[in-house]
PDB file of C-alpha atoms in Angstrom:
ATOM      1  CA  ILE A   1     -22.047  -0.508  -4.463  1.00 71.00           C
ATOM      2  CA  LYS A   2     -19.598   2.254  -3.567  1.00 82.00           C
ATOM      3  CA  ASN A   3     -17.139   3.636  -6.147  1.00 87.00           C
ATOM      4  CA  PRO A   4     -17.221   0.751  -8.653  1.00 88.00           C
ATOM      5  CA  GLN A   5     -14.999   2.769 -11.000  1.00 90.00           C
ATOM      6  CA  TYR A   6     -12.080   1.859  -8.691  1.00 89.00           C
ATOM      7  CA  TYR A   7     -12.776  -1.894  -8.611  1.00 92.00           C
ATOM      8  CA  PHE A   8      -9.886  -4.054  -9.828  1.00 94.00           C
ATOM      9  CA  LYS A   9      -7.502  -1.088 -10.183  1.00 94.00           C
ATOM     10  CA  GLU A  10      -3.887  -1.008  -9.026  1.00 94.00           C
ATOM     11  CA  GLY A  11      -3.465   1.036  -5.857  1.00 94.00           C
ATOM     12  CA  ILE A  12      -2.373   1.247  -2.244  1.00 94.00           C
ATOM     13  CA  SER A  13      -4.253  -0.324   0.645  1.00 93.00           C
ATOM     14  CA  TRP A  14      -3.913  -0.381   4.440  1.00 91.00           C
ATOM     15  CA  SER A  15      -5.651  -1.884   7.438  1.00 87.00           C
ATOM     16  CA  HIS A  16      -8.466   0.259   8.789  1.00 86.00           C
ATOM     17  CA  THR A  17      -8.112  -1.084  12.330  1.00 86.00           C
ATOM     18  CA  THR A  18      -4.791  -1.953  13.950  1.00 80.00           C
ATOM     19  CA  SER A  19      -3.097  -1.723  17.311  1.00 76.00           C
ATOM     20  CA  LYS A  20       0.292  -1.482  15.589  1.00 78.00           C
ATOM     21  CA  SER A  21       1.838   1.328  13.608  1.00 82.00           C
ATOM     22  CA  PHE A  22       0.480   2.371  10.231  1.00 84.00           C
ATOM     23  CA  SER A  23       1.645   0.422   7.196  1.00 87.00           C
ATOM     24  CA  ALA A  24       0.489   0.475   3.609  1.00 92.00           C
ATOM     25  CA  ARG A  25       0.721  -2.280   1.021  1.00 93.00           C
ATOM     26  CA  TYR A  26       0.739  -2.534  -2.730  1.00 95.00           C
ATOM     27  CA  MET A  27      -2.595  -3.644  -4.192  1.00 94.00           C
ATOM     28  CA  PRO A  28      -2.229  -5.184  -7.659  1.00 92.00           C
ATOM     29  CA  GLN A  29      -4.898  -5.089 -10.340  1.00 93.00           C
ATOM     30  CA  GLY A  30      -7.782  -7.479  -9.740  1.00 91.00           C
ATOM     31  CA  CYS A  31      -8.540  -6.541  -6.121  1.00 89.00           C
ATOM     32  CA  ILE A  32     -11.487  -4.780  -4.508  1.00 89.00           C
ATOM     33  CA  PHE A  33     -11.289  -2.514  -1.444  1.00 87.00           C
ATOM     34  CA  ASN A  34     -13.676  -2.660   1.509  1.00 86.00           C
ATOM     35  CA  VAL A  35     -14.240  -0.902   4.836  1.00 82.00           C
ATOM     36  CA  GLU A  36     -11.453  -2.850   6.612  1.00 82.00           C
ATOM     37  CA  ALA A  37      -9.038  -2.377   3.719  1.00 86.00           C
ATOM     38  CA  PRO A  38      -9.475   1.189   2.466  1.00 89.00           C
ATOM     39  CA  SER A  39      -7.491   2.059  -0.629  1.00 90.00           C
ATOM     40  CA  PHE A  40      -5.796   4.965  -2.330  1.00 89.00           C
ATOM     41  CA  TYR A  41      -5.540   5.396  -6.095  1.00 91.00           C
ATOM     42  CA  PRO A  42      -3.078   8.045  -7.290  1.00 89.00           C
ATOM     43  CA  ASN A  43      -4.087  10.110 -10.324  1.00 86.00           C
ATOM     44  CA  ASN A  44      -0.737   9.271 -11.894  1.00 86.00           C
ATOM     45  CA  LEU A  45       0.238   5.586 -11.642  1.00 85.00           C
ATOM     46  CA  GLU A  46       3.883   6.554 -12.164  1.00 85.00           C
ATOM     47  CA  GLN A  47       3.736   8.044  -8.659  1.00 90.00           C
ATOM     48  CA  LEU A  48       2.254   4.930  -6.996  1.00 93.00           C
ATOM     49  CA  TYR A  49       5.543   3.391  -5.790  1.00 94.00           C
ATOM     50  CA  TYR A  50       6.897   6.715  -4.534  1.00 93.00           C
ATOM     51  CA  ILE A  51       3.689   7.368  -2.567  1.00 92.00           C
ATOM     52  CA  LEU A  52       3.733   3.810  -1.184  1.00 94.00           C
ATOM     53  CA  GLY A  53       7.297   4.391  -0.007  1.00 93.00           C
ATOM     54  CA  VAL A  54       6.284   7.645   1.708  1.00 91.00           C
ATOM     55  CA  PHE A  55       3.277   5.959   3.344  1.00 90.00           C
ATOM     56  CA  ASN A  56       5.588   3.389   4.963  1.00 92.00           C
ATOM     57  CA  THR A  57       7.969   5.866   6.579  1.00 91.00           C
ATOM     58  CA  LYS A  58       8.299   6.571  10.279  1.00 92.00           C
ATOM     59  CA  VAL A  59       7.474  10.224   9.544  1.00 90.00           C
ATOM     60  CA  LEU A  60       4.059   9.333   8.132  1.00 87.00           C
ATOM     61  CA  ASP A  61       3.416   6.972  11.040  1.00 85.00           C
ATOM     62  CA  GLU A  62       4.093   9.837  13.454  1.00 86.00           C
ATOM     63  CA  LEU A  63       1.827  12.165  11.453  1.00 84.00           C
ATOM     64  CA  PHE A  64      -0.969   9.624  11.601  1.00 81.00           C
ATOM     65  CA  GLY A  65      -0.455   9.303  15.342  1.00 77.00           C
ATOM     66  CA  ALA A  66      -1.062  13.046  15.642  1.00 80.00           C
ATOM     67  CA  ILE A  67      -4.044  13.113  13.283  1.00 77.00           C
ATOM     68  CA  SER A  68      -5.813   9.978  14.489  1.00 73.00           C
ATOM     69  CA  GLN A  69      -5.274   8.977  18.088  1.00 72.00           C
ATOM     70  CA  THR A  70      -7.443   5.881  17.780  1.00 74.00           C
ATOM     71  CA  MET A  71      -6.766   2.409  16.376  1.00 77.00           C
ATOM     72  CA  HIS A  72      -8.495   3.380  13.124  1.00 81.00           C
ATOM     73  CA  TYR A  73      -6.866   4.712   9.961  1.00 81.00           C
ATOM     74  CA  MET A  74      -9.640   6.309   7.927  1.00 80.00           C
ATOM     75  CA  ALA A  75      -9.520   7.349   4.269  1.00 81.00           C
ATOM     76  CA  GLY A  76     -10.365  10.899   5.348  1.00 80.00           C
ATOM     77  CA  ASP A  77      -7.268  10.946   7.569  1.00 78.00           C
ATOM     78  CA  MET A  78      -5.176   9.797   4.612  1.00 80.00           C
ATOM     79  CA  ALA A  79      -6.494  12.713   2.548  1.00 80.00           C
ATOM     80  CA  LYS A  80      -5.019  15.148   5.104  1.00 79.00           C
ATOM     81  CA  ILE A  81      -1.445  13.930   4.553  1.00 82.00           C
ATOM     82  CA  PRO A  82       0.638  16.183   2.290  1.00 82.00           C
ATOM     83  CA  ILE A  83       2.849  14.379  -0.218  1.00 85.00           C
ATOM     84  CA  PHE A  84       5.747  16.338  -1.677  1.00 83.00           C
ATOM     85  CA  PHE A  85       7.562  15.230  -4.793  1.00 82.00           C
ATOM     86  CA  SER A  86      11.224  16.028  -5.195  1.00 77.00           C
ATOM     87  CA  ALA A  87      12.322  17.760  -8.377  1.00 80.00           C
ATOM     88  CA  ASN A  88      15.321  15.403  -8.355  1.00 86.00           C
ATOM     89  CA  ALA A  89      14.412  12.686 -10.886  1.00 88.00           C
ATOM     90  CA  THR A  90      17.301  10.475  -9.734  1.00 91.00           C
ATOM     91  CA  LEU A  91      16.033  10.508  -6.142  1.00 90.00           C
ATOM     92  CA  LEU A  92      12.452   9.737  -7.215  1.00 89.00           C
ATOM     93  CA  SER A  93      13.635   6.878  -9.414  1.00 90.00           C
ATOM     94  CA  SER A  94      15.797   5.485  -6.615  1.00 92.00           C
ATOM     95  CA  ILE A  95      12.905   5.511  -4.125  1.00 91.00           C
ATOM     96  CA  GLN A  96      10.561   3.881  -6.639  1.00 92.00           C
ATOM     97  CA  GLY A  97      13.161   1.186  -7.361  1.00 94.00           C
ATOM     98  CA  LEU A  98      13.625   0.404  -3.672  1.00 95.00           C
ATOM     99  CA  VAL A  99       9.864   0.126  -3.163  1.00 95.00           C
ATOM    100  CA  GLN A 100       9.491  -2.171  -6.179  1.00 95.00           C
ATOM    101  CA  GLN A 101      12.349  -4.333  -4.869  1.00 96.00           C
ATOM    102  CA  ALA A 102      10.686  -4.547  -1.435  1.00 94.00           C
ATOM    103  CA  ILE A 103       7.390  -5.583  -3.049  1.00 94.00           C
ATOM    104  CA  SER A 104       9.142  -8.236  -5.138  1.00 92.00           C
ATOM    105  CA  THR A 105      10.998  -9.634  -2.109  1.00 93.00           C
ATOM    106  CA  SER A 106       7.828  -9.702  -0.021  1.00 89.00           C
ATOM    107  CA  LYS A 107       5.857 -11.398  -2.803  1.00 87.00           C
ATOM    108  CA  ALA A 108       8.555 -14.058  -3.285  1.00 85.00           C
ATOM    109  CA  ASP A 109       8.532 -14.724   0.467  1.00 83.00           C
ATOM    110  CA  TRP A 110       4.718 -14.964   0.585  1.00 82.00           C
ATOM    111  CA  ASP A 111       4.598 -17.229  -2.463  1.00 81.00           C
ATOM    112  CA  SER A 112       6.881 -19.727  -0.694  1.00 84.00           C
ATOM    113  CA  PHE A 113       3.987 -20.615   1.651  1.00 80.00           C
ATOM    114  CA  GLU A 114       1.230 -23.036   0.722  1.00 80.00           C
ATOM    115  CA  THR A 115      -1.445 -20.472   1.648  1.00 80.00           C
ATOM    116  CA  SER A 116      -0.398 -18.268  -1.299  1.00 80.00           C
ATOM    117  CA  TRP A 117      -2.495 -18.526  -4.450  1.00 78.00           C
ATOM    118  CA  ASN A 118       0.776 -18.489  -6.408  1.00 79.00           C
ATOM    119  CA  PHE A 119       2.481 -21.258  -4.402  1.00 82.00           C
ATOM    120  CA  LYS A 120       4.349 -23.699  -6.647  1.00 81.00           C
ATOM    121  CA  ARG A 121       6.851 -25.413  -4.363  1.00 75.00           C
ATOM    122  CA  HIS A 122       8.745 -24.816  -1.139  1.00 75.00           C
ATOM    123  CA  PRO A 123      12.062 -23.016  -1.750  1.00 75.00           C
ATOM    124  CA  LEU A 124      14.010 -25.740   0.102  1.00 75.00           C
ATOM    125  CA  VAL A 125      12.710 -28.489  -2.195  1.00 75.00           C
TER     126      VAL A 125
END
C-alpha cells in the first residue's frame, strides 16, 4: 500500500492519461487515489480551492504542455509547477468562492443523473 496516510483525505485529483487538455477536479473526503487518478493534498486546506482554480487555468495547461509533451500527467510534473499566492485577501477569497460555486454547480448537475450515488430524482420531475 502506497501512502495510506493520504487515504480518504480531501484533495485535488486529475486524470493521469488524457488526449485532451489538463483539468483537475475536487476530491472530497472518503476517496482513494490510484495510478490513473493521481492526487494532490495541500499542506493548508484553506488553499485547496485556490490551487484547484489555478490548476484549471489555460496558463497551467500551457505549462503542462511544455513540461510533459506526452498524454500523461504525472505527479512529478505537478510538483514542478510554481503556485503563487496573492497578498490580496479579497482576490484570494473571490477566486476560492468562484471555485466553490463551480464545484457546487457541477455536483448538482451530476446528481441529476441516475448514475450518481446521490441521485434522488430528475430535476424535471
